[in-house]
Coordinates of C-alpha atoms and ligand atoms in Angstrom, one line a residue:
Chain A
M41 CA 0.0 -0.1 0.0
G42 CA 2.6 2.2 0.8
A43 CA 4.5 1.7 -2.2
L44 CA 1.7 2.4 -4.3
A45 CA 1.0 5.4 -2.7
E46 CA 4.5 6.3 -3.5
G47 CA 3.8 5.5 -6.9
L48 CA 0.8 7.7 -7.0
S49 CA 2.5 10.6 -5.5
W50 CA 5.5 10.5 -7.7
L51 CA 2.8 10.5 -10.7
R52 CA 1.0 13.2 -9.3
A53 CA 4.1 15.3 -9.2
N54 CA 5.7 14.3 -12.5
P55 CA 3.0 13.9 -15.0
G56 CA 4.8 15.4 -17.7
I57 CA 7.9 13.0 -17.3
F58 CA 5.3 10.0 -17.2
L59 CA 3.4 11.3 -20.4
G60 CA 6.8 11.7 -22.2
A61 CA 7.7 8.5 -21.5
L62 CA 4.6 7.0 -22.5
G63 CA 4.4 8.6 -25.6
E64 CA 7.9 7.5 -26.5
H65 CA 7.2 3.9 -25.7
L66 CA 4.3 4.1 -27.6
L67 CA 6.0 5.6 -30.8
L68 CA 8.8 2.9 -30.2
S69 CA 6.4 0.1 -30.0
L70 CA 4.0 0.9 -32.8
T71 CA 6.8 2.0 -35.2
G72 CA 8.7 -1.3 -34.4
L73 CA 5.4 -3.3 -34.8
A74 CA 4.5 -1.6 -38.0
I75 CA 7.7 -2.2 -39.8
G76 CA 7.8 -6.0 -38.4
I77 CA 4.2 -6.4 -39.6
A78 CA 4.9 -4.6 -43.1
L79 CA 8.1 -7.1 -43.6
A80 CA 6.4 -10.2 -42.3
L81 CA 3.0 -10.2 -43.9
P82 CA 4.3 -9.8 -47.4
L83 CA 7.1 -12.3 -46.9
G84 CA 4.5 -14.9 -45.7
L85 CA 2.1 -14.1 -48.6
L86 CA 5.1 -14.9 -50.8
V87 CA 6.5 -17.9 -49.3
A88 CA 3.3 -19.6 -48.2
R89 CA 2.3 -21.2 -51.6
R90 CA 5.9 -22.7 -51.9
A91 CA 6.5 -25.5 -49.3
R92 CA 10.2 -25.3 -49.1
L93 CA 10.5 -21.5 -48.9
A94 CA 7.8 -21.8 -46.2
E95 CA 9.6 -24.2 -44.0
A96 CA 12.8 -22.2 -44.5
A97 CA 11.1 -19.2 -43.4
I98 CA 9.4 -21.0 -40.5
A99 CA 12.9 -22.2 -39.4
A100 CA 14.6 -18.8 -39.8
A101 CA 11.8 -17.2 -37.7
G102 CA 12.1 -19.7 -34.9
L103 CA 16.0 -19.0 -34.6
L104 CA 15.4 -15.2 -34.8
R105 CA 12.9 -15.9 -31.9
T106 CA 15.1 -17.6 -29.8
L107 CA 17.5 -14.8 -29.7
P108 CA 17.2 -12.7 -26.4
S109 CA 16.0 -9.4 -27.2
L110 CA 19.1 -7.9 -25.1
A111 CA 21.4 -9.6 -27.2
V112 CA 20.0 -8.2 -30.2
L113 CA 20.1 -5.0 -28.7
A114 CA 23.7 -5.2 -28.1
A115 CA 24.5 -6.5 -31.4
L116 CA 23.0 -3.7 -33.1
L117 CA 24.9 -1.2 -30.8
P118 CA 28.0 -1.2 -33.0
L119 CA 26.0 -1.1 -36.2
L120 CA 23.6 1.6 -35.6
G121 CA 24.6 3.1 -32.3
V122 CA 22.2 4.3 -29.7
G123 CA 18.8 6.0 -29.9
F124 CA 15.4 5.6 -31.3
T125 CA 16.7 3.8 -34.7
P126 CA 18.4 0.8 -33.4
S127 CA 15.6 0.4 -30.9
V128 CA 12.9 0.4 -33.5
V129 CA 14.9 -2.0 -35.6
A130 CA 15.2 -4.5 -32.9
L131 CA 11.4 -4.3 -32.0
A132 CA 10.6 -4.8 -35.9
L133 CA 12.8 -8.1 -35.3
V134 CA 10.7 -9.1 -32.4
A135 CA 7.6 -8.6 -34.4
L136 CA 8.6 -10.2 -37.1
P137 CA 8.7 -14.1 -36.3
P138 CA 5.2 -14.4 -34.6
V139 CA 3.6 -12.6 -37.7
L140 CA 5.5 -14.5 -40.3
V141 CA 4.9 -17.9 -38.8
N142 CA 1.4 -17.6 -38.3
A143 CA 0.7 -16.1 -41.5
V144 CA 2.4 -18.8 -43.1
I145 CA 0.7 -21.4 -41.3
G146 CA -2.6 -19.7 -41.4
L147 CA -2.3 -19.6 -45.2
R148 CA -1.2 -23.1 -45.6
G149 CA -4.1 -24.4 -43.5
V150 CA -6.7 -23.0 -45.9
D151 CA -8.8 -25.7 -47.1
S152 CA -7.2 -27.1 -50.3
Q153 CA -10.7 -28.0 -52.0
A154 CA -11.9 -24.3 -51.3
L155 CA -8.6 -23.3 -53.2
E156 CA -9.4 -25.6 -55.9
A157 CA -12.8 -24.3 -56.2
A158 CA -11.8 -20.6 -56.2
T159 CA -9.6 -21.1 -59.1
G160 CA -11.9 -23.6 -60.9
L161 CA -14.6 -21.1 -61.0
G162 CA -12.5 -18.5 -62.3
M163 CA -11.1 -16.2 -59.5
T164 CA -7.8 -14.4 -60.3
A165 CA -4.8 -14.8 -58.0
R166 CA -5.7 -11.7 -56.4
Q167 CA -9.4 -12.3 -56.0
R168 CA -8.8 -15.7 -54.7
L169 CA -6.0 -14.2 -51.9
L170 CA -8.6 -11.4 -51.0
R171 CA -11.9 -13.3 -50.9
V172 CA -10.7 -16.9 -49.9
E173 CA -7.3 -17.2 -48.4
L174 CA -6.9 -14.0 -46.4
P175 CA -10.5 -14.3 -44.7
L176 CA -9.8 -18.1 -43.9
A177 CA -6.3 -17.5 -42.2
A178 CA -7.4 -14.4 -40.7
P179 CA -7.9 -15.7 -37.2
L180 CA -4.2 -17.2 -37.3
I181 CA -2.9 -13.9 -38.7
F182 CA -4.4 -11.8 -36.1
A183 CA -3.1 -14.2 -33.4
G184 CA 0.2 -13.6 -34.8
L185 CA -0.3 -9.8 -34.6
R186 CA -1.7 -10.4 -30.8
I187 CA 1.7 -12.2 -30.1
A188 CA 3.9 -9.6 -31.6
A189 CA 2.1 -6.8 -29.9
V190 CA 2.5 -8.1 -26.6
Q191 CA 6.3 -8.9 -27.1
V192 CA 6.9 -5.6 -28.7
V193 CA 5.3 -3.5 -26.0
S194 CA 7.4 -5.5 -23.5
G195 CA 10.4 -5.6 -25.4
A196 CA 10.1 -1.8 -25.6
A197 CA 11.2 -1.6 -22.0
L198 CA 14.7 -2.6 -22.7
A199 CA 15.0 0.4 -25.3
T200 CA 16.4 2.3 -22.3
F201 CA 19.6 0.5 -22.3
I202 CA 20.5 1.8 -25.8
G203 CA 19.2 5.3 -25.0
G204 CA 15.8 4.6 -26.9
G205 CA 13.8 6.1 -24.0
G206 CA 10.4 4.9 -23.2
L207 CA 8.8 3.6 -20.0
G208 CA 12.0 1.5 -19.5
D209 CA 13.6 4.8 -18.7
L210 CA 11.3 5.2 -15.5
V211 CA 12.6 1.9 -14.2
T212 CA 16.3 2.1 -14.8
Q213 CA 16.0 5.8 -13.5
G214 CA 14.2 4.6 -10.3
M215 CA 16.5 1.8 -9.6
A216 CA 19.5 4.3 -10.0
L217 CA 17.9 7.0 -7.8
L218 CA 16.2 4.6 -5.5
E219 CA 12.9 6.1 -6.4
T220 CA 10.4 3.4 -5.8
G221 CA 7.6 5.4 -7.0
R222 CA 9.0 6.2 -10.3
L223 CA 10.1 2.5 -10.7
L224 CA 6.7 1.4 -9.7
V225 CA 4.8 3.7 -12.2
G226 CA 7.2 2.5 -15.0
G227 CA 6.7 -1.2 -14.5
I228 CA 3.0 -0.9 -13.9
A229 CA 2.6 1.2 -17.1
I230 CA 4.5 -1.5 -19.3
A231 CA 2.5 -4.3 -17.8
A232 CA -0.7 -2.6 -18.3
L233 CA 0.3 -1.7 -21.9
A234 CA 1.1 -5.5 -22.7
L235 CA -2.4 -6.4 -21.2
G236 CA -3.9 -4.0 -23.3
M237 CA -2.5 -5.3 -26.4
E238 CA -3.3 -8.9 -25.4
Y239 CA -7.1 -7.7 -24.8
G240 CA -7.4 -5.5 -27.8
F241 CA -5.7 -7.8 -30.6
G242 CA -7.5 -10.6 -28.7
R243 CA -11.0 -9.1 -29.7
L244 CA -9.8 -8.5 -33.2
E245 CA -9.0 -12.1 -33.5
R246 CA -12.2 -13.5 -32.0
A247 CA -14.0 -11.1 -34.6
S248 CA -11.9 -12.3 -37.3
A249 CA -12.8 -15.8 -36.3
R250 CA -16.6 -15.1 -36.6
W251 CA -16.0 -13.4 -39.9
S252 CA -14.2 -16.4 -41.5
G253 CA -16.6 -18.8 -40.4
T254 CA -14.3 -20.8 -38.2
A255 CA -16.0 -20.0 -34.9
Chain B
M223 CA -18.7 -29.0 -77.8
I224 CA -15.7 -30.4 -76.1
E225 CA -13.0 -31.9 -78.0
L226 CA -10.1 -33.9 -76.4
C227 CA -7.4 -34.9 -78.7
D228 CA -4.3 -37.1 -77.9
L229 CA -4.7 -35.6 -74.3
S230 CA -2.3 -37.1 -71.7
K231 CA -0.8 -36.3 -68.3
H232 CA 2.5 -37.6 -66.8
W233 CA 2.7 -36.5 -63.1
P234 CA 6.5 -36.2 -62.2
G235 CA 7.9 -39.2 -60.5
A236 CA 4.6 -41.4 -61.5
P237 CA 5.7 -44.5 -63.2
A238 CA 2.8 -44.7 -65.7
P239 CA 0.9 -41.6 -67.2
A240 CA -2.5 -40.6 -65.3
V241 CA -4.1 -40.1 -68.8
A242 CA -2.6 -41.3 -72.0
G243 CA -3.7 -40.5 -75.5
L244 CA -7.4 -39.6 -74.7
T245 CA -9.4 -38.5 -77.6
L246 CA -13.0 -37.9 -76.9
T247 CA -15.4 -35.5 -78.4
V248 CA -18.7 -34.4 -76.5
P249 CA -20.8 -32.9 -79.1
E250 CA -22.8 -29.6 -78.6
G251 CA -25.8 -30.0 -76.1
T252 CA -25.1 -33.6 -75.0
S253 CA -23.5 -35.1 -72.2
C254 CA -20.7 -37.7 -71.5
A255 CA -20.2 -39.8 -68.6
L256 CA -16.7 -40.8 -67.8
I257 CA -16.7 -44.0 -65.6
G258 CA -13.7 -46.3 -64.4
P259 CA -11.9 -47.5 -61.5
S260 CA -10.5 -45.4 -59.0
G261 CA -7.1 -43.6 -60.1
C262 CA -8.0 -44.0 -63.8
G263 CA -7.6 -40.2 -64.4
K264 CA -11.2 -39.0 -64.6
T265 CA -10.5 -36.0 -62.1
T266 CA -7.2 -35.3 -63.8
T267 CA -9.2 -35.4 -67.0
L268 CA -11.7 -32.6 -65.9
R269 CA -9.0 -30.7 -63.9
M270 CA -7.1 -30.6 -67.6
V271 CA -10.4 -29.3 -69.4
N272 CA -10.5 -26.5 -66.6
R273 CA -7.0 -25.6 -66.8
L274 CA -6.2 -26.6 -63.2
V275 CA -3.4 -29.1 -64.6
A276 CA -1.3 -28.4 -67.6
P277 CA -1.6 -31.3 -70.1
S278 CA 1.6 -33.2 -70.9
G279 CA 0.4 -33.4 -74.4
G280 CA -2.6 -33.0 -76.7
S281 CA -5.2 -30.4 -77.1
I282 CA -8.4 -29.4 -75.8
R283 CA -11.2 -27.5 -77.7
I284 CA -14.1 -26.0 -76.3
G285 CA -16.7 -24.4 -78.5
G286 CA -14.0 -24.8 -81.2
Q287 CA -11.9 -22.4 -79.2
D288 CA -8.3 -23.8 -78.3
A289 CA -8.8 -24.0 -74.7
L290 CA -5.0 -24.4 -73.9
R291 CA -4.5 -20.8 -75.7
A292 CA -7.2 -19.1 -73.9
D293 CA -7.3 -16.9 -70.9
P294 CA -7.7 -19.3 -68.0
V295 CA -9.6 -17.1 -65.8
T296 CA -12.2 -16.1 -68.5
L297 CA -12.4 -19.7 -69.6
R298 CA -13.3 -21.1 -66.2
R299 CA -16.0 -18.5 -65.8
G300 CA -17.8 -20.0 -68.7
I301 CA -17.5 -23.6 -67.4
G302 CA -19.6 -24.7 -64.4
Y303 CA -17.4 -26.9 -62.4
V304 CA -18.3 -29.1 -59.5
I305 CA -15.2 -30.5 -57.7
Q306 CA -15.2 -34.0 -56.4
N307 CA -14.9 -33.1 -52.7
V308 CA -17.4 -30.2 -53.2
G309 CA -15.0 -27.4 -51.9
L310 CA -17.5 -24.9 -50.6
F311 CA -15.9 -21.7 -49.2
P312 CA -16.5 -22.4 -45.4
H313 CA -16.8 -18.7 -44.3
R314 CA -19.3 -17.9 -47.0
D315 CA -23.0 -18.6 -46.5
V316 CA -24.9 -20.9 -49.3
A317 CA -26.3 -17.9 -50.9
A318 CA -22.8 -16.4 -51.2
N319 CA -21.0 -19.4 -52.4
I320 CA -23.8 -19.8 -55.2
A321 CA -23.5 -16.3 -56.1
T322 CA -19.5 -16.7 -56.7
V323 CA -19.4 -17.0 -60.5
P324 CA -22.2 -14.1 -61.0
R325 CA -20.2 -12.0 -58.8
L326 CA -17.1 -12.3 -60.8
L327 CA -19.1 -11.8 -63.6
G328 CA -20.5 -8.5 -62.3
W329 CA -24.1 -9.2 -62.3
D330 CA -26.2 -6.7 -60.4
R331 CA -27.5 -7.9 -56.9
A332 CA -31.1 -8.3 -57.8
R333 CA -30.1 -10.6 -60.7
I334 CA -27.7 -12.7 -58.6
A335 CA -30.3 -12.9 -55.7
A336 CA -33.1 -14.1 -58.0
R337 CA -30.6 -16.6 -59.7
V338 CA -29.6 -17.9 -56.2
E339 CA -33.3 -18.8 -55.3
A340 CA -33.8 -20.3 -58.7
V341 CA -30.8 -22.7 -58.5
L342 CA -31.4 -23.7 -54.8
A343 CA -34.8 -24.7 -55.7
L344 CA -33.8 -26.5 -58.5
V345 CA -31.5 -28.7 -56.4
G346 CA -34.0 -29.2 -54.2
L347 CA -32.9 -26.9 -51.4
D348 CA -35.7 -24.6 -49.8
P349 CA -34.2 -20.8 -50.2
A350 CA -35.7 -19.6 -46.9
R351 CA -34.3 -22.5 -45.1
F352 CA -30.6 -22.9 -46.6
A353 CA -29.6 -19.5 -48.2
H354 CA -28.0 -18.3 -45.2
R355 CA -26.4 -21.3 -43.6
L356 CA -22.8 -21.8 -43.7
P357 CA -21.5 -24.9 -45.2
R358 CA -20.5 -26.7 -41.8
Q359 CA -24.3 -26.4 -41.0
L360 CA -25.2 -28.6 -43.8
S361 CA -25.3 -32.4 -44.4
G362 CA -23.0 -34.0 -46.8
G363 CA -25.7 -34.4 -49.4
E364 CA -27.0 -30.9 -48.9
R365 CA -23.3 -29.5 -49.4
Q366 CA -23.1 -31.5 -52.7
R367 CA -26.3 -30.1 -54.0
V368 CA -25.0 -26.6 -52.9
G369 CA -22.0 -27.3 -55.0
V370 CA -23.9 -28.2 -57.9
A371 CA -26.1 -25.2 -57.6
R372 CA -23.0 -23.0 -57.5
A373 CA -21.8 -24.5 -60.9
L374 CA -25.1 -24.1 -62.6
A375 CA -25.4 -20.3 -61.2
A376 CA -24.0 -18.4 -64.0
D377 CA -25.9 -20.5 -66.5
P378 CA -22.6 -21.8 -68.5
P379 CA -22.8 -23.6 -71.6
V380 CA -20.4 -26.1 -70.4
L381 CA -20.6 -28.2 -67.1
L382 CA -17.7 -30.3 -65.4
M383 CA -19.2 -32.5 -62.8
D384 CA -16.8 -34.7 -60.6
E385 CA -19.3 -37.2 -58.8
P386 CA -21.9 -34.5 -58.0
F387 CA -24.0 -36.7 -56.2
G388 CA -21.6 -39.2 -54.5
A389 CA -23.0 -38.3 -50.8
V390 CA -26.7 -38.3 -51.7
D391 CA -28.9 -40.8 -50.5
P392 CA -30.3 -43.4 -53.4
V393 CA -34.0 -41.7 -53.5
L394 CA -32.9 -38.2 -53.4
R395 CA -30.1 -39.1 -55.9
G396 CA -32.7 -40.5 -58.4
R397 CA -34.7 -37.3 -58.0
L398 CA -31.8 -35.1 -58.6
Q399 CA -30.6 -37.3 -61.6
E400 CA -34.2 -36.9 -63.0
E401 CA -33.9 -33.0 -62.5
V402 CA -30.4 -32.9 -63.9
L403 CA -31.5 -34.8 -67.0
R404 CA -34.5 -32.7 -67.5
L405 CA -32.1 -29.6 -67.2
L406 CA -29.5 -31.1 -69.6
K407 CA -32.2 -31.6 -72.3
Q408 CA -34.0 -28.6 -71.9
L409 CA -30.8 -26.0 -71.4
R410 CA -28.7 -28.1 -74.0
K411 CA -25.6 -28.1 -72.1
T412 CA -22.2 -29.8 -73.0
V413 CA -21.6 -32.1 -70.2
L414 CA -18.8 -33.9 -68.9
I415 CA -19.8 -35.7 -65.6
V416 CA -17.6 -38.2 -63.7
T417 CA -19.2 -40.9 -61.7
H418 CA -18.4 -44.4 -60.0
D419 CA -22.0 -45.6 -60.6
V420 CA -22.7 -47.5 -63.8
E421 CA -26.4 -46.9 -63.7
E422 CA -25.9 -43.1 -63.0
A423 CA -23.6 -43.1 -66.0
I424 CA -26.1 -44.7 -68.4
R425 CA -28.9 -42.5 -67.0
L426 CA -27.3 -39.1 -67.4
G427 CA -24.7 -39.7 -70.3
D428 CA -25.8 -39.4 -73.9
A429 CA -22.7 -41.4 -74.1
V430 CA -20.4 -43.2 -71.9
A431 CA -16.8 -43.2 -71.9
I432 CA -14.9 -45.9 -69.7
L433 CA -11.2 -45.3 -68.8
R434 CA -8.8 -47.9 -67.7
A435 CA -5.3 -46.6 -66.3
G436 CA -5.8 -43.2 -68.3
R437 CA -6.7 -45.0 -71.6
L438 CA -10.1 -44.8 -73.2
V439 CA -11.3 -48.5 -73.5
Q440 CA -14.7 -47.7 -74.8
H441 CA -16.7 -44.7 -75.9
A442 CA -20.5 -45.6 -77.0
A443 CA -24.1 -44.8 -76.3
P444 CA -25.2 -46.6 -73.2
A445 CA -27.5 -49.1 -75.1
E446 CA -24.5 -50.0 -77.2
L447 CA -22.3 -50.1 -74.6
L448 CA -24.4 -52.6 -72.6
A449 CA -25.3 -54.7 -75.5
H450 CA -21.5 -54.8 -76.9
P451 CA -19.0 -54.3 -74.2
A452 CA -15.5 -54.0 -75.8
D453 CA -13.9 -56.4 -73.8
G454 CA -13.9 -58.4 -70.4
F455 CA -12.8 -55.5 -68.4
V456 CA -15.8 -53.4 -69.8
A457 CA -18.1 -56.3 -69.3
G458 CA -16.8 -56.7 -65.7
F459 CA -17.0 -53.2 -64.9
L460 CA -20.7 -53.1 -66.2
G461 CA -21.5 -56.0 -64.2
Q462 CA -23.3 -59.3 -64.6
D463 CA -26.8 -57.7 -64.9
R464 CA -25.8 -55.2 -67.8
A465 CA -28.7 -56.7 -69.5
L466 CA -31.1 -55.7 -66.8
K467 CA -29.7 -52.4 -66.6
R468 CA -30.3 -52.1 -70.4
L469 CA -33.7 -52.5 -69.8
A470 CA -33.8 -49.2 -67.8
L471 CA -32.9 -47.2 -71.1
F472 CA -36.3 -48.1 -72.8
T473 CA -39.9 -47.1 -71.9
I474 CA -43.0 -49.0 -72.3
A475 CA -43.9 -46.6 -75.1
E476 CA -41.0 -47.7 -77.1
A477 CA -41.8 -51.5 -76.7
P478 CA -44.2 -53.4 -78.9
R479 CA -47.9 -53.0 -77.2
R480 CA -50.1 -56.1 -77.1
A481 CA -53.9 -56.1 -77.6
E482 CA -54.8 -58.9 -75.0
P483 CA -56.2 -57.3 -71.9
V484 CA -54.3 -58.2 -68.7
P485 CA -55.9 -57.7 -65.4
G486 CA -54.2 -55.4 -62.3
E487 CA -53.1 -52.0 -62.0
P488 CA -51.8 -50.6 -65.4
L489 CA -48.2 -49.0 -65.7
A490 CA -47.6 -45.8 -67.2
A491 CA -46.2 -45.9 -70.8
T492 CA -43.3 -43.7 -69.4
A493 CA -42.3 -46.4 -67.2
T494 CA -38.9 -48.2 -68.2
L495 CA -39.0 -51.7 -69.1
H496 CA -37.0 -52.3 -66.2
Q497 CA -39.7 -51.2 -63.8
A498 CA -42.1 -53.3 -66.0
L499 CA -39.9 -56.5 -65.5
A500 CA -39.8 -55.8 -61.8
E501 CA -43.7 -55.4 -61.8
M502 CA -44.0 -58.8 -63.6
L503 CA -42.1 -60.6 -61.4
A504 CA -43.6 -59.1 -58.2
R505 CA -47.2 -59.9 -59.5
G506 CA -45.9 -63.5 -60.9
T507 CA -47.3 -62.5 -64.2
R508 CA -45.9 -62.8 -67.8
A509 CA -47.5 -59.5 -68.9
V510 CA -48.4 -56.1 -67.4
P511 CA -51.5 -53.9 -68.5
V512 CA -50.3 -50.3 -69.6
V513 CA -52.3 -47.1 -69.1
G514 CA -54.5 -46.4 -72.1
G515 CA -54.9 -50.0 -73.1
G516 CA -53.1 -53.0 -74.2
S517 CA -50.3 -54.7 -72.3
L518 CA -46.6 -55.3 -72.5
A519 CA -45.5 -59.0 -72.4
L520 CA -42.3 -60.5 -71.0
D521 CA -41.7 -62.2 -74.5
D522 CA -41.1 -59.0 -75.9
L523 CA -38.3 -58.0 -73.6
P524 CA -35.4 -59.8 -74.5
G525 CA -34.8 -58.1 -77.5
F526 CA -34.2 -54.9 -75.3
A527 CA -32.1 -56.6 -72.6
A528 CA -29.6 -57.9 -75.1
P529 CA -30.3 -57.5 -79.0
S530 CA -29.1 -59.8 -81.2
P531 CA -27.5 -58.1 -84.3
G532 CA -30.0 -56.9 -86.6
T533 CA -33.0 -56.6 -84.2
E534 CA -31.6 -53.6 -82.4
A535 CA -34.4 -51.9 -80.6
R536 CA -32.6 -48.4 -80.7
S537 CA -29.4 -48.3 -82.4
P538 CA -27.2 -45.5 -81.3
Ligands
ATP297 N1 -1.5 -33.7 -58.1 C1 -1.1 -34.7 -58.3 N2 0.1 -35.1 -58.4 C2 0.7 -36.2 -58.5 N3 -0.3 -37.3 -58.9 C3 -1.4 -37.2 -59.0 C4 -2.0 -35.8 -58.6 N4 -3.2 -35.9 -58.9 C5 -3.5 -37.1 -59.2 N5 -2.6 -37.9 -59.3 C6 -2.4 -39.4 -59.7 O1 -3.1 -39.5 -61.0 C7 -3.9 -40.6 -61.1 C8 -5.2 -40.3 -61.5 O2 -5.9 -39.6 -60.5 P1 -7.1 -39.0 -60.7 O3 -7.5 -38.1 -59.4 O4 -7.5 -38.5 -61.9 O5 -8.3 -40.3 -60.5 P2 -9.7 -40.6 -60.5 O6 -10.1 -41.4 -61.7 O7 -10.6 -39.3 -60.4 O8 -10.0 -41.6 -59.3 P3 -11.2 -41.5 -58.2 O9 -12.3 -42.2 -58.9 O10 -10.7 -42.2 -57.0 O11 -11.6 -40.1 -58.1 C9 -3.5 -41.3 -59.7 O12 -2.7 -42.3 -59.9 C10 -3.2 -40.2 -58.7 O13 -2.6 -40.7 -57.7
MG298 MG1 -11.6 -38.5 -59.2

């Protein structure tokens, strides 16, 4: 209770610092997520219909996923230096594997008879993609987005180590200055953002399942 | 008209071709039933006609046009295609599934809605009950009928049907065959229909083509096929009772009518000789009365069951 009160009083005293950190955090996360998705989805569409490439993509994504985010950040340091850009690049790399893997699995799981019918009845490749493949793969694709969003929002907390800013700053500063209030506000905000992403994208996922007739 | 000329398909890695040198013509407005054992290349043949599979050799002409040179998308929209495993779109309701090709062709909403109702009724599904169901809310037989309705939706001149009634019960199957038969005659579609069922083949096909291991073994009108199977394989495929099956091709109206009155319930002149024979057996008589007077005698049936040369009742 005492700790929570400390957090609240710090927040009341420093709303500007909090909002600034929150803003940075969101900007980092959303930019990283957007770039990750922008890379992973087209890549997924490209490889999904080719068995060999699809397997290779899934294996590569699995490898990328096993690298600890902190190690990725450290590796990027000599390449891109410190600040916003390397942080966003690292977050994009965090977002990429789940989106790619789920897109590939979702597209490959589309009922082959429905695909045969789509082509056989005279849909162009594009019509087939938009009217059959994407709707049927949508629940898995949205699940991939949810996982990526949660991981990116949590991962963005580490950006502070390479000067990327965000809510992680509050945590590291709180620790350095032994300011429990600041530390706590940072930690709770990061957790709340992650939960919010889980909930928001979870709803999208369920809506897409209804829309695709699979739920 | 569908003309297949020396068509073949060799799947990579397969020891033998799936289809080998198949030459077959389905004249405009007629139907051809493709039958043969599992794996003999029936589906592969249909998929080649629809450009879903590229032939290894040979040519395909549809309505006089070289199908292998045509734009595949345009070609397919002019062909009604019923795939073997139905392949309804699971996320679209029955009405939307049926509307697929009309939508691709850019029909307006009102025309599509009217057409969906019409073809649903045609395959015996009440539009009010079924139009807004999802495929997973249908039985296997209902799904198949929706698949047939979807193929008919844009009123294509050419139909490719791959075992369209495989999952339908025998009674309904008979009714649907009746319906399709009426439709084919009325709309003068050119149809290639695949089936495992000899009775269905002789009922729906103006001609029947029997395939064995990718090769055409015999191509003939049903009456000719049943009377003169080309070899032991065909005879075996048609079954021991092919003479009985042949009786189903003729109606009482086509048989000689005898003047002698016979007691009992009279049969309609549109009944088949197969049905008439069944009635004689059931009644324990050697003749049955016919609606409108006169009778049909057992002694007149052998000529229809298995004609000896020269006495052919209806030569193809
Ligand atoms: N995509 C494919 N790749 C490789 N081989 C194939 C492919 N499709 C079919 N085959 C082979 O071609 C042969 C003919 O298959 P097809 O599907 O045409 O048979 P079918 O006559 O339709 O059989 P059924 O009555 O069981 O449906 C089979 O030996 C099958 O294994
Ligand atoms: Mg088949």
